[in-house]
CSV table of C-alpha atoms and ligand atoms in Angstrom, one decimal:
chain,number,residue,atom,x,y,z
A,8,MET,CA,20.1,-15.6,173.1
A,9,GLU,CA,23.7,-16.5,172.0
A,10,ARG,CA,23.6,-13.3,168.8
A,11,THR,CA,21.3,-11.2,171.4
A,12,GLN,CA,24.5,-11.8,173.8
A,13,CYS,CA,26.9,-10.3,170.9
A,14,LEU,CA,25.3,-7.9,169.9
A,15,ALA,CA,24.1,-6.5,172.6
A,16,ALA,CA,28.0,-7.1,173.8
A,17,HIS,CA,28.7,-5.0,170.3
A,18,VAL,CA,26.6,-2.7,171.3
A,19,VAL,CA,27.9,-1.1,174.6
A,20,GLY,CA,31.8,-2.3,173.0
A,21,ARG,CA,30.3,0.8,170.5
A,22,VAL,CA,28.6,3.4,172.9
A,23,LEU,CA,31.7,3.1,175.5
A,24,ALA,CA,33.9,4.0,173.1
A,25,GLY,CA,32.2,7.3,172.8
A,26,ARG,CA,28.7,6.2,170.1
A,27,SER,CA,25.7,7.3,170.6
A,28,LEU,CA,23.1,4.1,171.6
A,29,ASP,CA,19.9,4.9,169.7
A,30,SER,CA,22.9,4.8,166.1
A,31,GLU,CA,24.4,1.4,167.3
A,32,LEU,CA,21.5,0.4,167.4
A,33,THR,CA,20.2,2.2,164.2
A,34,ALA,CA,23.6,0.4,162.3
A,35,VAL,CA,23.1,-3.1,164.1
A,36,TRP,CA,19.2,-3.3,163.0
A,37,ARG,CA,20.8,-2.1,159.1
A,38,GLN,CA,23.2,-5.0,159.6
A,39,HIS,CA,20.9,-7.9,161.3
A,40,ALA,CA,17.8,-7.0,158.6
A,41,THR,CA,16.4,-10.6,159.1
A,42,LEU,CA,16.4,-9.5,163.1
A,43,SER,CA,12.1,-10.3,164.3
A,44,PRO,CA,10.6,-7.5,165.8
A,45,GLN,CA,11.1,-9.6,168.9
A,46,GLN,CA,14.6,-10.3,168.5
A,47,ARG,CA,15.4,-6.6,168.1
A,48,GLY,CA,13.9,-6.0,171.6
A,49,ALA,CA,15.8,-8.5,174.0
A,50,VAL,CA,18.7,-6.8,172.0
A,51,GLN,CA,17.8,-3.1,172.6
A,52,ASP,CA,16.8,-4.7,176.0
A,53,VAL,CA,19.4,-5.8,176.9
A,54,ALA,CA,22.1,-2.9,175.9
A,55,TYR,CA,20.1,-0.6,177.7
A,56,GLY,CA,20.0,-2.5,181.1
A,57,ALA,CA,23.6,-3.4,181.1
A,58,LEU,CA,24.4,0.1,180.3
A,59,ARG,CA,20.9,0.8,183.2
A,60,HIS,CA,23.7,-1.5,186.0
A,61,LEU,CA,26.6,-0.6,184.6
A,62,GLY,CA,28.1,0.4,187.6
A,63,TYR,CA,26.9,-2.3,189.4
A,64,VAL,CA,28.0,-5.0,187.1
A,65,ASP,CA,31.7,-3.3,186.7
A,66,ALA,CA,31.7,-4.0,190.1
A,67,ALA,CA,31.1,-6.9,190.0
A,68,ILE,CA,33.7,-7.9,187.2
A,69,ASP,CA,36.2,-6.5,188.8
A,70,ARG,CA,35.7,-7.9,192.4
A,71,LEU,CA,35.5,-11.3,190.4
A,72,LEU,CA,38.2,-11.0,188.4
A,73,SER,CA,41.9,-12.6,189.3
A,74,ARG,CA,43.8,-9.8,187.1
A,75,PRO,CA,42.3,-6.7,184.5
A,76,LEU,CA,40.9,-8.2,182.3
A,77,THR,CA,42.6,-6.6,178.2
A,78,ASP,CA,39.7,-7.6,176.1
A,79,LEU,CA,37.7,-5.1,175.9
A,80,PRO,CA,34.5,-7.3,173.8
A,81,VAL,CA,34.7,-10.3,176.7
A,82,ARG,CA,34.9,-8.1,179.4
A,83,ASN,CA,31.7,-6.7,177.3
A,84,LEU,CA,30.2,-9.7,176.8
A,85,LEU,CA,30.7,-10.3,180.7
A,86,GLN,CA,29.2,-6.5,181.3
A,87,VAL,CA,25.6,-8.0,179.6
A,88,THR,CA,25.4,-11.0,181.0
A,89,LEU,CA,25.7,-9.8,184.3
A,90,TYR,CA,22.6,-7.4,183.7
A,91,GLN,CA,20.8,-10.6,182.0
A,92,LEU,CA,22.0,-13.1,185.4
A,93,MET,CA,20.6,-10.4,187.5
A,94,HIS,CA,17.3,-8.5,185.9
A,95,THR,CA,15.5,-11.4,183.6
A,96,LYS,CA,13.8,-13.3,183.5
A,97,ALA,CA,15.8,-15.9,181.4
A,98,HIS,CA,17.1,-19.3,183.1
A,99,SER,CA,20.4,-18.0,184.9
A,100,TYR,CA,21.6,-22.1,183.6
A,101,ALA,CA,20.5,-20.5,179.5
A,102,ILE,CA,22.3,-16.9,180.4
A,103,VAL,CA,25.7,-18.6,181.8
A,104,ASN,CA,25.7,-21.9,178.4
A,105,HIS,CA,24.7,-19.3,175.5
A,106,ALA,CA,27.2,-16.7,176.8
A,107,VAL,CA,30.5,-19.1,177.2
A,108,PRO,CA,30.1,-20.1,172.6
A,109,ALA,CA,29.6,-16.2,172.0
A,110,ALA,CA,32.6,-15.5,173.6
A,111,ALA,CA,34.2,-17.5,170.6
A,112,LYS,CA,31.9,-16.7,168.1
A,113,LEU,CA,33.2,-12.4,169.3
A,114,GLY,CA,36.2,-13.8,168.3
A,115,PHE,CA,37.6,-15.1,171.3
A,116,PRO,CA,37.8,-17.7,172.0
A,117,LYS,CA,40.0,-18.5,174.5
A,118,ALA,CA,38.4,-16.8,176.7
A,119,GLN,CA,35.4,-18.9,177.0
A,120,GLY,CA,37.1,-20.8,180.8
A,121,LEU,CA,37.1,-16.6,182.2
A,122,VAL,CA,32.8,-16.5,181.4
A,123,ASN,CA,32.2,-19.1,182.5
A,124,ALA,CA,34.5,-18.8,185.6
A,125,VAL,CA,33.1,-15.4,186.3
A,126,LEU,CA,28.9,-15.7,185.5
A,127,ARG,CA,29.0,-18.8,187.5
A,128,ASN,CA,31.3,-17.4,190.4
A,129,PHE,CA,29.1,-14.4,190.4
A,130,LEU,CA,26.4,-16.9,190.4
A,131,ARG,CA,28.0,-18.6,193.6
A,132,ARG,CA,28.9,-15.3,195.3
A,133,ARG,CA,26.2,-13.5,194.5
A,134,ASP,CA,24.7,-12.3,197.9
A,135,GLU,CA,28.3,-11.2,198.8
A,136,LEU,CA,28.9,-9.7,196.1
A,137,ASP,CA,25.4,-7.8,196.6
A,138,ALA,CA,26.7,-6.1,199.6
A,139,ALA,CA,29.6,-5.3,198.8
A,140,ILE,CA,28.8,-3.9,196.1
A,141,MET,CA,24.9,-1.9,197.6
A,142,ALA,CA,28.3,-0.4,199.2
A,143,THR,CA,29.9,2.1,197.5
A,144,ASP,CA,27.6,4.8,195.1
A,145,LEU,CA,29.0,3.4,192.0
A,146,GLY,CA,27.1,0.4,192.3
A,147,ARG,CA,24.7,1.6,194.4
A,148,TYR,CA,23.5,4.1,191.7
A,149,SER,CA,25.1,3.5,188.5
A,150,TYR,CA,26.1,6.9,187.7
A,151,PRO,CA,29.7,8.0,187.4
A,152,GLN,CA,31.3,9.2,190.6
A,153,TRP,CA,31.5,12.7,189.4
A,154,TRP,CA,27.6,12.6,188.3
A,155,ILE,CA,26.4,11.6,191.8
A,156,ASP,CA,28.6,13.9,194.2
A,157,ARG,CA,27.1,16.7,192.3
A,158,VAL,CA,23.1,15.5,191.5
A,159,ALA,CA,23.6,15.4,196.0
A,160,ALA,CA,25.6,18.5,196.6
A,161,GLU,CA,22.6,20.1,194.0
A,162,TYR,CA,20.0,18.6,195.9
A,163,PRO,CA,21.0,17.3,199.7
A,164,GLU,CA,16.8,16.0,200.0
A,165,ALA,CA,15.7,14.4,196.3
A,166,TRP,CA,19.3,12.7,195.2
A,167,ARG,CA,18.7,9.5,195.7
A,168,GLU,CA,14.7,9.5,193.7
A,169,ILE,CA,16.3,11.7,191.3
A,170,LEU,CA,19.6,9.8,190.4
A,171,ASP,CA,16.9,6.1,190.7
A,172,ALA,CA,14.7,7.9,188.7
A,173,GLY,CA,17.1,7.3,185.7
A,174,ASN,CA,17.4,3.6,186.4
A,175,ALA,CA,13.2,2.7,186.4
A,176,ARG,CA,12.3,2.1,182.6
A,177,PRO,CA,10.2,4.6,180.8
A,178,PRO,CA,6.6,4.3,180.9
A,179,LEU,CA,5.3,5.4,177.4
A,180,THR,CA,3.4,8.4,177.2
A,181,LEU,CA,1.1,9.5,174.3
A,182,ARG,CA,0.0,13.4,173.9
A,183,VAL,CA,-3.8,13.7,172.1
A,184,ASN,CA,-3.9,15.5,169.9
A,185,ARG,CA,-7.3,18.1,170.7
A,186,ARG,CA,-7.2,19.3,166.9
A,187,LYS,CA,-9.0,15.3,166.5
A,188,ILE,CA,-10.0,13.4,169.2
A,189,THR,CA,-10.7,14.3,172.7
A,190,ARG,CA,-8.9,12.5,175.6
A,191,ASP,CA,-12.3,10.7,176.9
A,192,ASN,CA,-12.9,9.7,173.3
A,193,TYR,CA,-9.2,8.5,172.8
A,194,LEU,CA,-9.5,6.7,175.7
A,195,GLU,CA,-12.7,4.7,174.8
A,196,MET,CA,-10.8,3.4,172.3
A,197,LEU,CA,-7.9,2.0,174.1
A,198,LYS,CA,-11.0,0.6,176.0
A,199,LEU,CA,-12.5,-1.3,173.0
A,200,GLN,CA,-9.2,-2.9,172.1
A,201,ASP,CA,-8.7,-4.2,175.8
A,202,ILE,CA,-5.6,-1.8,176.1
A,203,ALA,CA,-5.0,-0.9,179.6
A,204,ALA,CA,-3.9,3.0,180.3
A,205,HIS,CA,-4.4,6.0,182.7
A,206,VAL,CA,-4.4,10.0,182.0
A,207,VAL,CA,-1.2,12.0,183.2
A,208,GLY,CA,-0.9,15.9,182.8
A,209,ARG,CA,-3.2,17.7,181.2
A,210,GLN,CA,-3.1,15.2,178.0
A,211,GLY,CA,-2.0,12.4,178.5
A,212,ILE,CA,-1.8,8.8,178.6
A,213,VAL,CA,-0.2,6.5,179.8
A,214,ILE,CA,-0.1,3.3,177.6
A,215,GLU,CA,1.2,1.1,180.7
A,216,LYS,CA,2.0,-2.1,178.7
A,217,PRO,CA,4.8,-0.5,176.1
A,218,ARG,CA,3.9,-1.5,172.6
A,219,PRO,CA,5.3,-0.1,169.2
A,220,VAL,CA,3.7,3.1,168.2
A,221,SER,CA,1.3,1.2,165.1
A,222,LEU,CA,-0.1,-1.1,166.9
A,223,LEU,CA,-2.3,1.9,168.9
A,224,PRO,CA,-4.9,2.7,167.1
A,225,GLY,CA,-5.2,5.8,165.6
A,226,PHE,CA,-1.2,7.0,165.3
A,227,ALA,CA,-1.0,6.8,162.0
A,228,ASP,CA,-3.7,9.7,161.2
A,229,GLY,CA,-1.9,11.0,164.4
A,230,GLN,CA,-4.4,11.4,166.9
A,231,VAL,CA,-1.6,10.8,169.2
A,232,SER,CA,1.5,11.6,169.4
A,233,VAL,CA,3.7,10.0,171.9
A,234,GLN,CA,5.9,12.7,174.5
A,235,ASP,CA,7.2,12.3,177.6
A,236,ALA,CA,4.6,13.9,180.7
A,237,GLY,CA,7.4,16.4,181.5
A,238,ALA,CA,7.7,17.1,177.3
A,239,GLN,CA,4.1,17.8,177.4
A,240,MET,CA,3.8,21.1,180.1
A,241,ALA,CA,6.0,23.2,176.8
A,242,ALA,CA,3.1,24.0,174.9
A,243,GLU,CA,0.7,24.6,177.6
A,244,LEU,CA,3.3,27.3,179.3
A,245,LEU,CA,4.2,29.6,176.9
A,246,ASP,CA,0.5,30.4,176.5
A,247,VAL,CA,0.4,30.7,172.9
A,248,ALA,CA,-3.1,32.0,171.3
A,249,ASP,CA,-4.4,32.8,167.7
A,250,GLY,CA,-2.8,35.0,165.5
A,251,MET,CA,0.3,34.9,167.1
A,252,ARG,CA,3.9,34.0,165.0
A,253,VAL,CA,5.9,32.1,167.0
A,254,LEU,CA,9.2,31.0,167.2
A,255,ASP,CA,10.2,27.1,168.3
A,256,ALA,CA,13.7,27.8,168.1
A,257,CYS,CA,15.4,24.5,168.4
A,258,ALA,CA,13.0,22.7,167.0
A,259,ALA,CA,13.5,18.9,165.8
A,260,PRO,CA,12.2,16.1,165.6
A,261,GLY,CA,9.1,18.5,165.8
A,262,GLY,CA,7.2,17.6,169.8
A,263,LYS,CA,6.9,20.5,171.1
A,264,ALA,CA,6.2,21.7,167.4
A,265,ALA,CA,3.6,20.0,166.8
A,266,HIS,CA,2.1,20.2,169.8
A,267,LEU,CA,1.9,24.5,170.2
A,268,LEU,CA,0.0,24.1,167.0
A,269,GLU,CA,-2.5,21.9,168.4
A,270,LEU,CA,-3.5,24.1,171.0
A,271,ALA,CA,-4.0,27.1,169.3
A,272,ASP,CA,-4.4,28.5,165.2
A,273,ILE,CA,-0.9,30.1,165.6
A,274,ASP,CA,1.9,31.9,162.5
A,275,LEU,CA,5.2,28.9,163.1
A,276,THR,CA,8.5,29.7,162.0
A,277,ALA,CA,10.0,25.8,163.2
A,278,ALA,CA,14.1,26.2,162.7
A,279,ASP,CA,16.6,24.3,164.3
A,280,ILE,CA,20.5,23.9,162.8
A,281,ASP,CA,20.4,20.7,162.3
A,282,ALA,CA,19.2,19.7,158.8
A,283,GLN,CA,18.7,15.9,158.9
A,284,ARG,CA,17.3,16.9,162.1
A,285,LEU,CA,14.3,19.2,160.5
A,286,GLN,CA,13.4,17.4,158.7
A,287,ARG,CA,12.1,14.8,161.3
A,288,VAL,CA,9.1,17.7,162.0
A,289,THR,CA,8.6,17.5,158.4
A,290,GLU,CA,7.1,14.2,159.3
A,291,ASN,CA,5.6,14.2,161.9
A,292,LEU,CA,3.9,17.3,160.9
A,293,THR,CA,2.6,15.1,158.2
A,294,ARG,CA,1.6,13.0,160.3
A,295,LEU,CA,-0.6,15.4,162.6
A,296,SER,CA,-1.7,17.2,159.7
A,297,LEU,CA,-0.2,20.7,160.9
A,298,ASN,CA,1.7,23.2,159.2
A,299,ALA,CA,5.0,25.7,160.0
A,300,LYS,CA,8.0,27.9,158.5
A,301,LEU,CA,10.9,25.2,158.2
A,302,LEU,CA,14.2,27.4,159.2
A,303,GLN,CA,17.3,25.9,159.0
A,304,ALA,CA,19.2,28.0,161.6
A,305,ASP,CA,21.9,28.7,164.2
A,306,ALA,CA,19.7,30.2,167.3
A,307,GLY,CA,23.3,30.9,168.6
A,308,ASP,CA,24.3,33.7,165.2
A,309,PRO,CA,22.4,37.2,165.8
A,310,ALA,CA,23.4,36.8,161.5
A,311,ALA,CA,20.9,34.4,160.9
A,312,TRP,CA,18.0,35.8,162.4
A,313,ARG,CA,18.8,39.4,160.5
A,314,ASN,CA,15.1,39.2,158.0
A,315,ALA,CA,13.2,37.5,160.6
A,316,GLY,CA,11.5,39.6,162.4
A,317,LEU,CA,9.9,40.3,166.1
A,318,PHE,CA,7.7,36.8,167.6
A,319,ASP,CA,5.2,37.6,169.9
A,320,ARG,CA,5.9,34.0,172.0
A,321,ILE,CA,9.0,31.5,172.0
A,322,LEU,CA,10.3,28.1,172.6
A,323,ALA,CA,14.2,28.5,173.0
A,324,ASP,CA,13.7,23.7,174.0
A,325,VAL,CA,18.2,24.5,174.4
A,326,PRO,CA,20.8,21.5,173.3
A,327,CYS,CA,21.5,20.4,177.0
A,328,THR,CA,23.0,17.2,178.5
A,329,ALA,CA,20.1,15.5,179.1
A,330,SER,CA,20.3,14.6,182.7
A,331,GLY,CA,16.9,15.1,182.4
A,332,VAL,CA,16.2,11.6,180.2
A,333,VAL,CA,18.6,9.3,181.0
A,334,ARG,CA,16.9,6.9,181.6
A,335,ARG,CA,15.1,7.3,178.1
A,336,HIS,CA,19.0,7.6,177.1
A,337,PRO,CA,21.0,5.4,179.8
A,338,ASP,CA,24.0,6.1,177.4
A,339,ILE,CA,24.7,9.9,178.2
A,340,LYS,CA,25.7,8.9,182.1
A,341,TRP,CA,28.7,7.1,180.6
A,342,LEU,CA,29.0,9.6,177.6
A,343,ARG,CA,29.4,12.6,179.2
A,344,LYS,CA,32.1,14.3,180.9
A,345,PRO,CA,31.5,17.4,183.4
A,346,THR,CA,33.6,20.1,181.0
A,347,ASP,CA,30.6,18.9,179.5
A,348,ILE,CA,28.4,20.8,181.1
A,349,ALA,CA,30.0,24.4,181.2
A,350,ALA,CA,30.3,24.3,178.3
A,351,MET,CA,26.7,23.9,177.1
A,352,ALA,CA,26.0,26.2,179.5
A,353,GLN,CA,28.6,28.7,177.5
A,354,ARG,CA,26.3,27.1,174.3
A,355,GLN,CA,22.9,28.2,175.6
A,356,THR,CA,23.8,31.4,176.7
A,357,GLN,CA,24.7,32.8,173.8
A,358,ILE,CA,21.4,30.8,172.1
A,359,LEU,CA,19.1,32.9,174.8
A,360,ASP,CA,20.8,36.8,174.3
A,361,THR,CA,20.4,35.7,170.6
A,362,LEU,CA,16.8,34.9,170.0
A,363,TRP,CA,15.4,38.0,173.2
A,364,GLN,CA,17.1,40.8,170.3
A,365,LEU,CA,13.9,38.5,168.3
A,366,LEU,CA,11.1,38.6,170.8
A,367,GLY,CA,8.3,41.6,170.5
A,368,SER,CA,7.9,44.0,174.1
A,369,GLY,CA,5.1,42.8,176.3
A,370,GLY,CA,6.0,39.5,174.8
A,371,LYS,CA,7.3,35.9,176.3
A,372,LEU,CA,9.9,33.2,175.7
A,373,LEU,CA,9.9,29.6,177.7
A,374,TYR,CA,13.5,28.1,177.9
A,375,ALA,CA,13.6,24.8,178.3
A,376,THR,CA,16.2,21.8,179.1
A,377,CYS,CA,15.5,18.0,180.4
A,378,SER,CA,18.8,19.0,182.5
A,379,VAL,CA,18.9,18.8,186.3
A,380,PHE,CA,21.9,20.4,187.2
A,381,SER,CA,21.3,24.2,187.3
A,382,GLU,CA,24.1,25.6,185.5
A,383,GLU,CA,22.5,25.1,182.8
A,384,ASN,CA,18.7,26.1,184.7
A,385,GLY,CA,18.0,28.6,188.0
A,386,ARG,CA,21.1,29.9,187.6
A,387,GLN,CA,21.5,30.3,183.8
A,388,VAL,CA,18.6,32.6,183.5
A,389,GLU,CA,19.1,34.4,187.3
A,390,GLN,CA,22.5,35.6,184.8
A,391,PHE,CA,20.0,36.2,181.8
A,392,ILE,CA,17.7,38.6,184.0
A,393,ALA,CA,21.0,40.0,185.8
A,394,ARG,CA,22.0,40.7,182.4
A,395,HIS,CA,18.6,41.8,180.7
A,396,ASP,CA,17.0,45.2,182.3
A,397,ASP,CA,13.6,44.0,179.7
A,398,ALA,CA,13.5,40.5,181.7
A,399,ARG,CA,10.8,39.8,184.4
A,400,GLN,CA,10.6,36.0,185.5
A,401,ILE,CA,6.8,34.7,185.6
A,402,ALA,CA,7.1,31.4,188.1
A,403,VAL,CA,5.4,28.5,186.0
A,404,SER,CA,3.0,26.2,188.3
A,405,LEU,CA,4.0,22.6,187.3
A,406,SER,CA,2.2,21.8,190.0
A,407,ALA,CA,0.0,19.1,187.6
A,408,GLU,CA,-1.5,15.5,190.0
A,409,GLY,CA,1.9,13.2,190.5
A,410,LEU,CA,5.2,16.3,188.9
A,411,ARG,CA,7.2,17.1,191.4
A,412,GLN,CA,9.6,20.3,191.0
A,413,SER,CA,11.4,23.0,192.4
A,414,HIS,CA,11.3,26.2,190.9
A,415,GLY,CA,10.8,25.2,187.4
A,416,GLN,CA,12.9,22.1,187.9
A,417,LEU,CA,10.5,19.2,187.1
A,418,PHE,CA,12.4,16.8,189.7
A,419,PRO,CA,12.6,13.1,187.5
A,420,ASP,CA,9.8,10.2,188.5
A,421,ALA,CA,8.2,7.2,187.1
A,422,ALA,CA,5.1,9.5,185.8
A,423,HIS,CA,7.9,12.2,184.1
A,424,ASP,CA,11.4,12.5,183.0
A,425,GLY,CA,13.3,15.5,184.1
A,426,PHE,CA,13.1,18.7,182.5
A,427,TYR,CA,13.3,22.8,183.4
A,428,TYR,CA,10.6,25.3,182.4
A,429,ALA,CA,11.6,29.3,182.8
A,430,LEU,CA,9.1,31.5,181.5
A,431,LEU,CA,10.5,35.2,179.9
A,432,GLU,CA,8.4,37.9,179.4
A,433,LYS,CA,9.8,41.5,177.7
A,434,VAL,CA,9.0,44.2,179.7
B,17,SAM,C1,16.2,19.0,172.6
B,17,SAM,S1,16.1,18.8,171.4
B,17,SAM,C2,14.8,19.7,171.3
B,17,SAM,C3,12.8,19.1,171.3
B,17,SAM,C4,12.2,19.8,170.1
B,17,SAM,N1,12.1,20.7,170.8
B,17,SAM,C5,11.0,18.7,170.7
B,17,SAM,O1,10.2,19.2,171.4
B,17,SAM,O2,11.0,18.0,170.2
B,17,SAM,C6,17.7,20.4,171.2
B,17,SAM,C7,17.7,20.3,169.5
B,17,SAM,O3,18.4,21.6,169.0
B,17,SAM,C8,18.9,22.0,168.4
B,17,SAM,N2,20.3,22.5,168.4
B,17,SAM,C9,21.3,22.7,168.9
B,17,SAM,N3,22.0,24.0,168.8
B,17,SAM,C10,21.9,24.4,168.4
B,17,SAM,C11,21.4,26.1,167.3
B,17,SAM,N4,22.3,26.7,168.3
B,17,SAM,N5,20.3,26.8,166.9
B,17,SAM,C12,19.5,25.7,166.6
B,17,SAM,N6,18.8,24.0,166.6
B,17,SAM,C13,20.1,24.0,168.0
B,17,SAM,C14,19.6,19.9,167.6
B,17,SAM,O4,19.6,20.1,166.6
B,17,SAM,C15,18.4,19.2,168.7
B,17,SAM,O5,17.3,19.3,167.1
């Protein structure tokens, strides 16, 4: 456990210094190649958990310290171990007993007494601390205050549920590749292997006890892909048919591009600005036995599309703050700054305006984000319609069972991440 605590504390420290959780975990796996899948799972669980509940654990640390802690790695160790004490099944004495030598391992032997005292005090004063911490927004919801204020102002009815949904563990959701197997037949295969699952949306299946995808039947053969139920709505909404010329302008890693190709025999161009991420599109399409033209291009630069011709359908799954997918990426809550929203909205405007020129008359463009901030969503689209006389918004229905939405804004909940969809037609 000591090693788990040290590695998770290291990862949390790197994230709070501005790095992404995914890249830091990947770096740890590379440096510690001997970690077993179980050990990796434990490090990942603790790092994710500490970041999900960071507002709470930080409030606890501040209440338990008599003076500020300047050694950040020691603070990171307390963050991960307090998370363990609150949310894991490990015995509290084991968590504390390992955390003390872990402080020495991190290079702070003199902090061992402090770590011991803070954790034992937490256990002793837990009820009193919990009441005080849960009375504050930061402690109760574990998001930066600006984020809480913004979501509360935009969604006076639903803000608490939206914030809570972002702190839940996400389900493992699959999309069945209907070119290879029906959903019912895949469910049968799962049943034969005693894997409990239920359906979500039109092509989705939720695996009730998440497991590595390599252990799922037919995954390597492309019978299923991992894709959130909210993300699975995009390809259906774009309404593609055989023979259409389609552009997925921000395609990597290729989840929605693959879904489009599973739905119809289209001529698909899958573009992305990032060459390395485009490689992931290739890998995903290869596994699914699907084909597209791959293109490295900036969707916001008209010069990059001079010879591209016109498309019948365009998917603009634009870069965004990703505020709707924090349950899968809890680092986002702490890495984003309030000014990022306007900066992102500006990039999105540029991309939308550029792509609109590539859409043929009567064609449709689906604008998509995985955000809940209206500046990137409803307001962005309102302004777009005001700038373009030839654009008409088609109302979309996201009302599959269990999917909560309002005007194209899908609120994150237990079944799916938060998404926004606007379907625009060129008239
Ligand atoms: C939300 S992700 C797309 C997810 C993808 N559609 C899927 O379903 O797997 C946004 C993508 O936009 C790409 N991107 C960011 N800025 C871009 C730009 N100016 N032009 C094209 N792609 C861009 C990013 O590299 C990233 O891969």
